[in-house]
Amino acid sequence: MAFLSICGGTRLHGEVVNSGAKNGALPILSACVLVEGTCLIHNCPDIADVRTTLQILSCLGCRIQRQGTSVSVDAHAIHTGKVPGDLAGQMRASILFLGALYARLGQASIARPGGCSLGARPVDLHLQALRGLGAAVEEEEATVSCCREGTDGGFVHFSYPSVGATENAVLAAVGCRHDSILHGCAKEPEIVDLCCFLSACGAEITGAGSETIYIRGGRKLHPAEYTVLPDRMEAVSYLCAAAGCGGEVTIRNTDPSLYQTECSILSLTGCEISKTEDSLTLMAPEQLRPIPLLVTGPYPHLSTDAQPPLMAALLRADGVSRFCETVFESRYSHVGQLQLLGADLACIGRYVRLRGGIPLHGAQLQAEDLRAAAALVIAAMTAEGESTLYGLHHLSRGYVNFPETLCALGAKIELKDQ
Ligand code: UD1
């Protein structure tokens, strides 16, 4: 089984080129289904979730060509609205094919999605949105299906701003004959990016990035070329690594405006941050300051995806920091693992209390989800001695060459097999 051997105690110095966003590429690639022609999508990161999405597109009848980080998707010959169960089960974002196929074919069926185990992760808001747009939805134990019926367009109110449900509703509404209004939407930059792609294909969408999105029905889409936005969570992960290990790291090809909240928090810890339009440099102080309370929430609040890497960085802060996780009910799988490194952490429900500044030692670690994996790598890099990390498939779902990139910055990480 493959694992990482991580030797702690090195400072990080150098540059990282920000990849295209996982959470931007997945909905945009799914949206290619709506277009009867060939779309060319640039800046698609070479990660497992993107590869799974491309496999799903192939199974649906799309012709895929990939050159570097550019992917062309010819969705002319889509012949089925059924997403294969084994592929759907590999990642949560496969549920987006429900809205996309519904828009294109008027019917879709998919196995309940997999992905990180961060809690119950129901799809009720996705299905409620489709019903609001006039779809007949059928739920079975293992699958969900929908088909076009009745009004075809309409009003959807989200009781919680779910990212995926907002994206699914946008995809479905673009394929409706009549206009739609989506209210209570999530405002994440990746949703804006999806709407920009659909607009480049001829959709008429206003309000993306706000609470209310208006979508004109009955528009025929045409092929477009589009570049996926930079991955803000990849950028934040490297910044947390630099903050935790010490040193100076510059992120290139990025958009610092996408992760201002996380940067403000890193500034509060004492890191010096300087930005240009497309780069950001973090210089870590000798000693980080703790943060009394960090509360995750929907964008523009602190991203739940940034919580694990920030926690790893704050292990080096001298004093007590606290976290409150409000987005997922179970997103502290890394806490027990960080304790194995000697970290002083107490978890009570949605809260974690962290007493930082305690010397960490090497341990054998197991990653249980994507961002937890990144956090464990960062924490192990700040510990004395050697640590091993298992569960690497989580890391490859969402990061392009994470260990290799850290090594280029000075980390001592080796991929081993036993
Ligand atoms: C997306 C991101 C993920 C990020 C999350 C929150 C992608 C591919 N993934 O996931 O990286 O951590 O946003 O920023 O973009 N919920 C329901 N019912 C639903 C849908 C969601 O109760 O039908 C709940 C979830 O259980 C969770 C909360 O809403 O507690 C947020 O989930 P959501 O915003 O939907 O996250 P995802 O789209 O799955």
mmCIF file with all atom_site columns, C-alpha atoms in Angstrom, residues 17-151:
data_model
loop_
_atom_site.group_PDB
_atom_site.id
_atom_site.type_symbol
_atom_site.label_atom_id
_atom_site.label_alt_id
_atom_site.label_comp_id
_atom_site.label_asym_id
_atom_site.label_entity_id
_atom_site.label_seq_id
_atom_site.pdbx_PDB_ins_code
_atom_site.Cartn_x
_atom_site.Cartn_y
_atom_site.Cartn_z
_atom_site.occupancy
_atom_site.B_iso_or_equiv
_atom_site.pdbx_formal_charge
_atom_site.auth_seq_id
_atom_site.auth_comp_id
_atom_site.auth_asym_id
_atom_site.auth_atom_id
_atom_site.pdbx_PDB_model_num
ATOM 1   C CA . VAL A 1 17  ? 1.694   27.670 -9.761  1.00 0.00 ? 17  VAL A CA 1
ATOM 2   C CA . ASN A 1 18  ? -1.976  27.571 -8.813  1.00 0.00 ? 18  ASN A CA 1
ATOM 3   C CA . SER A 1 19  ? -3.914  24.820 -10.680 1.00 0.00 ? 19  SER A CA 1
ATOM 4   C CA . GLY A 1 20  ? -7.423  25.144 -12.060 1.00 0.00 ? 20  GLY A CA 1
ATOM 5   C CA . ALA A 1 21  ? -10.108 24.686 -9.417  1.00 0.00 ? 21  ALA A CA 1
ATOM 6   C CA . LYS A 1 22  ? -11.425 21.192 -8.731  1.00 0.00 ? 22  LYS A CA 1
ATOM 7   C CA . ASN A 1 23  ? -14.755 22.645 -7.637  1.00 0.00 ? 23  ASN A CA 1
ATOM 8   C CA . GLY A 1 24  ? -14.817 24.843 -10.742 1.00 0.00 ? 24  GLY A CA 1
ATOM 9   C CA . ALA A 1 25  ? -13.835 22.203 -13.300 1.00 0.00 ? 25  ALA A CA 1
ATOM 10  C CA . LEU A 1 26  ? -16.309 19.537 -12.116 1.00 0.00 ? 26  LEU A CA 1
ATOM 11  C CA . PRO A 1 27  ? -19.527 21.557 -12.643 1.00 0.00 ? 27  PRO A CA 1
ATOM 12  C CA . ILE A 1 28  ? -18.232 23.088 -15.882 1.00 0.00 ? 28  ILE A CA 1
ATOM 13  C CA . LEU A 1 29  ? -17.334 19.686 -17.346 1.00 0.00 ? 29  LEU A CA 1
ATOM 14  C CA . SER A 1 30  ? -20.789 18.404 -16.313 1.00 0.00 ? 30  SER A CA 1
ATOM 15  C CA . ALA A 1 31  ? -22.332 21.473 -17.972 1.00 0.00 ? 31  ALA A CA 1
ATOM 16  C CA . CYS A 1 32  ? -20.749 20.495 -21.313 1.00 0.00 ? 32  CYS A CA 1
ATOM 17  C CA . VAL A 1 33  ? -23.567 17.934 -21.490 1.00 0.00 ? 33  VAL A CA 1
ATOM 18  C CA . LEU A 1 34  ? -25.991 20.794 -22.216 1.00 0.00 ? 34  LEU A CA 1
ATOM 19  C CA . VAL A 1 35  ? -24.227 21.738 -25.449 1.00 0.00 ? 35  VAL A CA 1
ATOM 20  C CA . GLU A 1 36  ? -24.772 19.839 -28.707 1.00 0.00 ? 36  GLU A CA 1
ATOM 21  C CA . GLY A 1 37  ? -21.231 20.357 -29.940 1.00 0.00 ? 37  GLY A CA 1
ATOM 22  C CA . THR A 1 38  ? -17.634 20.556 -28.746 1.00 0.00 ? 38  THR A CA 1
ATOM 23  C CA . CYS A 1 39  ? -16.601 22.754 -25.811 1.00 0.00 ? 39  CYS A CA 1
ATOM 24  C CA . LEU A 1 40  ? -12.955 23.371 -25.038 1.00 0.00 ? 40  LEU A CA 1
ATOM 25  C CA . ILE A 1 41  ? -12.203 23.759 -21.336 1.00 0.00 ? 41  ILE A CA 1
ATOM 26  C CA . HIS A 1 42  ? -8.783  24.992 -20.245 1.00 0.00 ? 42  HIS A CA 1
ATOM 27  C CA . ASN A 1 43  ? -7.104  24.793 -16.833 1.00 0.00 ? 43  ASN A CA 1
ATOM 28  C CA . CYS A 1 44  ? -8.683  21.462 -15.815 1.00 0.00 ? 44  CYS A CA 1
ATOM 29  C CA . PRO A 1 45  ? -6.495  20.049 -13.038 1.00 0.00 ? 45  PRO A CA 1
ATOM 30  C CA . ASP A 1 46  ? -5.165  16.506 -13.514 1.00 0.00 ? 46  ASP A CA 1
ATOM 31  C CA . ILE A 1 47  ? -6.775  15.035 -10.401 1.00 0.00 ? 47  ILE A CA 1
ATOM 32  C CA . ALA A 1 48  ? -8.803  11.897 -9.767  1.00 0.00 ? 48  ALA A CA 1
ATOM 33  C CA . ASP A 1 49  ? -12.181 13.683 -9.528  1.00 0.00 ? 49  ASP A CA 1
ATOM 34  C CA . VAL A 1 50  ? -11.670 15.299 -12.950 1.00 0.00 ? 50  VAL A CA 1
ATOM 35  C CA . ARG A 1 51  ? -10.660 11.915 -14.412 1.00 0.00 ? 51  ARG A CA 1
ATOM 36  C CA . THR A 1 52  ? -13.831 10.346 -12.948 1.00 0.00 ? 52  THR A CA 1
ATOM 37  C CA . THR A 1 53  ? -15.950 13.143 -14.449 1.00 0.00 ? 53  THR A CA 1
ATOM 38  C CA . LEU A 1 54  ? -14.368 12.548 -17.864 1.00 0.00 ? 54  LEU A CA 1
ATOM 39  C CA . GLN A 1 55  ? -15.091 8.821  -17.531 1.00 0.00 ? 55  GLN A CA 1
ATOM 40  C CA . ILE A 1 56  ? -18.728 9.586  -16.760 1.00 0.00 ? 56  ILE A CA 1
ATOM 41  C CA . LEU A 1 57  ? -18.915 11.877 -19.811 1.00 0.00 ? 57  LEU A CA 1
ATOM 42  C CA . SER A 1 58  ? -17.446 9.083  -21.987 1.00 0.00 ? 58  SER A CA 1
ATOM 43  C CA . CYS A 1 59  ? -19.997 6.584  -20.680 1.00 0.00 ? 59  CYS A CA 1
ATOM 44  C CA . LEU A 1 60  ? -22.793 9.005  -21.532 1.00 0.00 ? 60  LEU A CA 1
ATOM 45  C CA . GLY A 1 61  ? -21.573 9.089  -25.156 1.00 0.00 ? 61  GLY A CA 1
ATOM 46  C CA . CYS A 1 62  ? -19.314 12.171 -25.161 1.00 0.00 ? 62  CYS A CA 1
ATOM 47  C CA . ARG A 1 63  ? -16.046 12.204 -27.069 1.00 0.00 ? 63  ARG A CA 1
ATOM 48  C CA . ILE A 1 64  ? -13.235 13.465 -24.862 1.00 0.00 ? 64  ILE A CA 1
ATOM 49  C CA . GLN A 1 65  ? -9.813  14.670 -25.848 1.00 0.00 ? 65  GLN A CA 1
ATOM 50  C CA . ARG A 1 66  ? -7.274  15.804 -23.338 1.00 0.00 ? 66  ARG A CA 1
ATOM 51  C CA . GLN A 1 67  ? -4.085  17.718 -23.974 1.00 0.00 ? 67  GLN A CA 1
ATOM 52  C CA . GLY A 1 68  ? -2.290  18.852 -20.832 1.00 0.00 ? 68  GLY A CA 1
ATOM 53  C CA . THR A 1 69  ? -4.827  20.749 -18.787 1.00 0.00 ? 69  THR A CA 1
ATOM 54  C CA . SER A 1 70  ? -7.128  21.416 -21.760 1.00 0.00 ? 70  SER A CA 1
ATOM 55  C CA . VAL A 1 71  ? -10.074 19.113 -22.337 1.00 0.00 ? 71  VAL A CA 1
ATOM 56  C CA . SER A 1 72  ? -12.450 19.072 -25.295 1.00 0.00 ? 72  SER A CA 1
ATOM 57  C CA . VAL A 1 73  ? -15.872 17.575 -24.714 1.00 0.00 ? 73  VAL A CA 1
ATOM 58  C CA . ASP A 1 74  ? -18.031 16.735 -27.719 1.00 0.00 ? 74  ASP A CA 1
ATOM 59  C CA . ALA A 1 75  ? -21.461 16.052 -26.234 1.00 0.00 ? 75  ALA A CA 1
ATOM 60  C CA . HIS A 1 76  ? -23.210 15.720 -29.603 1.00 0.00 ? 76  HIS A CA 1
ATOM 61  C CA . ALA A 1 77  ? -23.909 12.016 -29.328 1.00 0.00 ? 77  ALA A CA 1
ATOM 62  C CA . ILE A 1 78  ? -25.136 11.673 -25.744 1.00 0.00 ? 78  ILE A CA 1
ATOM 63  C CA . HIS A 1 79  ? -27.253 8.519  -25.777 1.00 0.00 ? 79  HIS A CA 1
ATOM 64  C CA . THR A 1 80  ? -28.242 7.932  -22.163 1.00 0.00 ? 80  THR A CA 1
ATOM 65  C CA . GLY A 1 81  ? -29.390 9.838  -19.115 1.00 0.00 ? 81  GLY A CA 1
ATOM 66  C CA . LYS A 1 82  ? -28.168 7.098  -16.799 1.00 0.00 ? 82  LYS A CA 1
ATOM 67  C CA . VAL A 1 83  ? -24.913 7.705  -14.924 1.00 0.00 ? 83  VAL A CA 1
ATOM 68  C CA . PRO A 1 84  ? -23.034 4.446  -14.140 1.00 0.00 ? 84  PRO A CA 1
ATOM 69  C CA . GLY A 1 85  ? -23.280 3.634  -10.444 1.00 0.00 ? 85  GLY A CA 1
ATOM 70  C CA . ASP A 1 86  ? -19.647 2.669  -9.877  1.00 0.00 ? 86  ASP A CA 1
ATOM 71  C CA . LEU A 1 87  ? -18.440 6.040  -11.203 1.00 0.00 ? 87  LEU A CA 1
ATOM 72  C CA . ALA A 1 88  ? -21.139 8.114  -9.483  1.00 0.00 ? 88  ALA A CA 1
ATOM 73  C CA . GLY A 1 89  ? -20.183 6.468  -6.194  1.00 0.00 ? 89  GLY A CA 1
ATOM 74  C CA . GLN A 1 90  ? -16.612 7.751  -6.432  1.00 0.00 ? 90  GLN A CA 1
ATOM 75  C CA . MET A 1 91  ? -17.359 11.428 -5.852  1.00 0.00 ? 91  MET A CA 1
ATOM 76  C CA . ARG A 1 92  ? -20.021 13.687 -4.470  1.00 0.00 ? 92  ARG A CA 1
ATOM 77  C CA . ALA A 1 93  ? -19.991 16.044 -7.477  1.00 0.00 ? 93  ALA A CA 1
ATOM 78  C CA . SER A 1 94  ? -21.394 13.298 -9.740  1.00 0.00 ? 94  SER A CA 1
ATOM 79  C CA . ILE A 1 95  ? -24.852 14.456 -8.552  1.00 0.00 ? 95  ILE A CA 1
ATOM 80  C CA . LEU A 1 96  ? -24.414 17.470 -10.858 1.00 0.00 ? 96  LEU A CA 1
ATOM 81  C CA . PHE A 1 97  ? -25.101 15.178 -13.814 1.00 0.00 ? 97  PHE A CA 1
ATOM 82  C CA . LEU A 1 98  ? -28.692 14.975 -12.578 1.00 0.00 ? 98  LEU A CA 1
ATOM 83  C CA . GLY A 1 99  ? -29.367 18.644 -13.399 1.00 0.00 ? 99  GLY A CA 1
ATOM 84  C CA . ALA A 1 100 ? -27.149 18.613 -16.500 1.00 0.00 ? 100 ALA A CA 1
ATOM 85  C CA . LEU A 1 101 ? -28.740 15.525 -18.093 1.00 0.00 ? 101 LEU A CA 1
ATOM 86  C CA . TYR A 1 102 ? -32.208 16.706 -17.132 1.00 0.00 ? 102 TYR A CA 1
ATOM 87  C CA . ALA A 1 103 ? -31.506 19.948 -18.994 1.00 0.00 ? 103 ALA A CA 1
ATOM 88  C CA . ARG A 1 104 ? -30.257 18.136 -22.094 1.00 0.00 ? 104 ARG A CA 1
ATOM 89  C CA . LEU A 1 105 ? -32.506 15.060 -22.271 1.00 0.00 ? 105 LEU A CA 1
ATOM 90  C CA . GLY A 1 106 ? -35.433 15.828 -19.992 1.00 0.00 ? 106 GLY A CA 1
ATOM 91  C CA . GLN A 1 107 ? -34.599 12.792 -17.861 1.00 0.00 ? 107 GLN A CA 1
ATOM 92  C CA . ALA A 1 108 ? -31.726 11.541 -15.739 1.00 0.00 ? 108 ALA A CA 1
ATOM 93  C CA . SER A 1 109 ? -30.937 8.797  -13.294 1.00 0.00 ? 109 SER A CA 1
ATOM 94  C CA . ILE A 1 110 ? -27.945 8.451  -10.960 1.00 0.00 ? 110 ILE A CA 1
ATOM 95  C CA . ALA A 1 111 ? -26.748 6.366  -8.044  1.00 0.00 ? 111 ALA A CA 1
ATOM 96  C CA . ARG A 1 112 ? -26.579 8.332  -4.811  1.00 0.00 ? 112 ARG A CA 1
ATOM 97  C CA . PRO A 1 113 ? -23.172 10.041 -4.862  1.00 0.00 ? 113 PRO A CA 1
ATOM 98  C CA . GLY A 1 114 ? -20.063 9.244  -2.833  1.00 0.00 ? 114 GLY A CA 1
ATOM 99  C CA . GLY A 1 115 ? -17.202 11.592 -1.904  1.00 0.00 ? 115 GLY A CA 1
ATOM 100 C CA . CYS A 1 116 ? -15.646 12.580 1.411   1.00 0.00 ? 116 CYS A CA 1
ATOM 101 C CA . SER A 1 117 ? -17.465 11.281 4.474   1.00 0.00 ? 117 SER A CA 1
ATOM 102 C CA . LEU A 1 118 ? -18.147 14.549 6.249   1.00 0.00 ? 118 LEU A CA 1
ATOM 103 C CA . GLY A 1 119 ? -21.536 13.657 7.662   1.00 0.00 ? 119 GLY A CA 1
ATOM 104 C CA . ALA A 1 120 ? -24.885 12.565 6.257   1.00 0.00 ? 120 ALA A CA 1
ATOM 105 C CA . ARG A 1 121 ? -24.563 14.638 3.053   1.00 0.00 ? 121 ARG A CA 1
ATOM 106 C CA . PRO A 1 122 ? -28.171 14.265 1.843   1.00 0.00 ? 122 PRO A CA 1
ATOM 107 C CA . VAL A 1 123 ? -29.326 15.456 -1.606  1.00 0.00 ? 123 VAL A CA 1
ATOM 108 C CA . ASP A 1 124 ? -32.761 16.720 -0.534  1.00 0.00 ? 124 ASP A CA 1
ATOM 109 C CA . LEU A 1 125 ? -32.023 20.323 -1.560  1.00 0.00 ? 125 LEU A CA 1
ATOM 110 C CA . HIS A 1 126 ? -30.945 19.179 -5.034  1.00 0.00 ? 126 HIS A CA 1
ATOM 111 C CA . LEU A 1 127 ? -34.169 17.222 -5.484  1.00 0.00 ? 127 LEU A CA 1
ATOM 112 C CA . GLN A 1 128 ? -36.334 19.971 -4.023  1.00 0.00 ? 128 GLN A CA 1
ATOM 113 C CA . ALA A 1 129 ? -34.825 22.383 -6.555  1.00 0.00 ? 129 ALA A CA 1
ATOM 114 C CA . LEU A 1 130 ? -35.547 20.048 -9.462  1.00 0.00 ? 130 LEU A CA 1
ATOM 115 C CA . ARG A 1 131 ? -39.129 19.635 -8.255  1.00 0.00 ? 131 ARG A CA 1
ATOM 116 C CA . GLY A 1 132 ? -39.411 23.437 -8.031  1.00 0.00 ? 132 GLY A CA 1
ATOM 117 C CA . LEU A 1 133 ? -38.446 23.607 -11.693 1.00 0.00 ? 133 LEU A CA 1
ATOM 118 C CA . GLY A 1 134 ? -41.232 21.188 -12.596 1.00 0.00 ? 134 GLY A CA 1
ATOM 119 C CA . ALA A 1 135 ? -39.392 17.844 -12.663 1.00 0.00 ? 135 ALA A CA 1
ATOM 120 C CA . ALA A 1 136 ? -40.954 14.636 -11.432 1.00 0.00 ? 136 ALA A CA 1
ATOM 121 C CA . VAL A 1 137 ? -38.402 13.159 -9.029  1.00 0.00 ? 137 VAL A CA 1
ATOM 122 C CA . GLU A 1 138 ? -38.260 9.548  -7.947  1.00 0.00 ? 138 GLU A CA 1
ATOM 123 C CA . GLU A 1 139 ? -36.130 8.391  -5.043  1.00 0.00 ? 139 GLU A CA 1
ATOM 124 C CA . GLU A 1 140 ? -35.100 4.818  -4.481  1.00 0.00 ? 140 GLU A CA 1
ATOM 125 C CA . GLU A 1 141 ? -32.724 3.520  -1.868  1.00 0.00 ? 141 GLU A CA 1
ATOM 126 C CA . ALA A 1 142 ? -29.694 3.505  -4.148  1.00 0.00 ? 142 ALA A CA 1
ATOM 127 C CA . THR A 1 143 ? -30.694 5.825  -7.009  1.00 0.00 ? 143 THR A CA 1
ATOM 128 C CA . VAL A 1 144 ? -32.462 9.092  -7.769  1.00 0.00 ? 144 VAL A CA 1
ATOM 129 C CA . SER A 1 145 ? -34.180 9.850  -11.087 1.00 0.00 ? 145 SER A CA 1
ATOM 130 C CA . CYS A 1 146 ? -35.994 12.824 -12.538 1.00 0.00 ? 146 CYS A CA 1
ATOM 131 C CA . CYS A 1 147 ? -37.943 13.514 -15.689 1.00 0.00 ? 147 CYS A CA 1
ATOM 132 C CA . ARG A 1 148 ? -39.479 16.561 -17.338 1.00 0.00 ? 148 ARG A CA 1
ATOM 133 C CA . GLU A 1 149 ? -43.111 17.112 -16.538 1.00 0.00 ? 149 GLU A CA 1
ATOM 134 C CA . GLY A 1 150 ? -45.543 20.019 -16.388 1.00 0.00 ? 150 GLY A CA 1
ATOM 135 C CA . THR A 1 151 ? -44.376 23.582 -15.908 1.00 0.00 ? 151 THR A CA 1
#
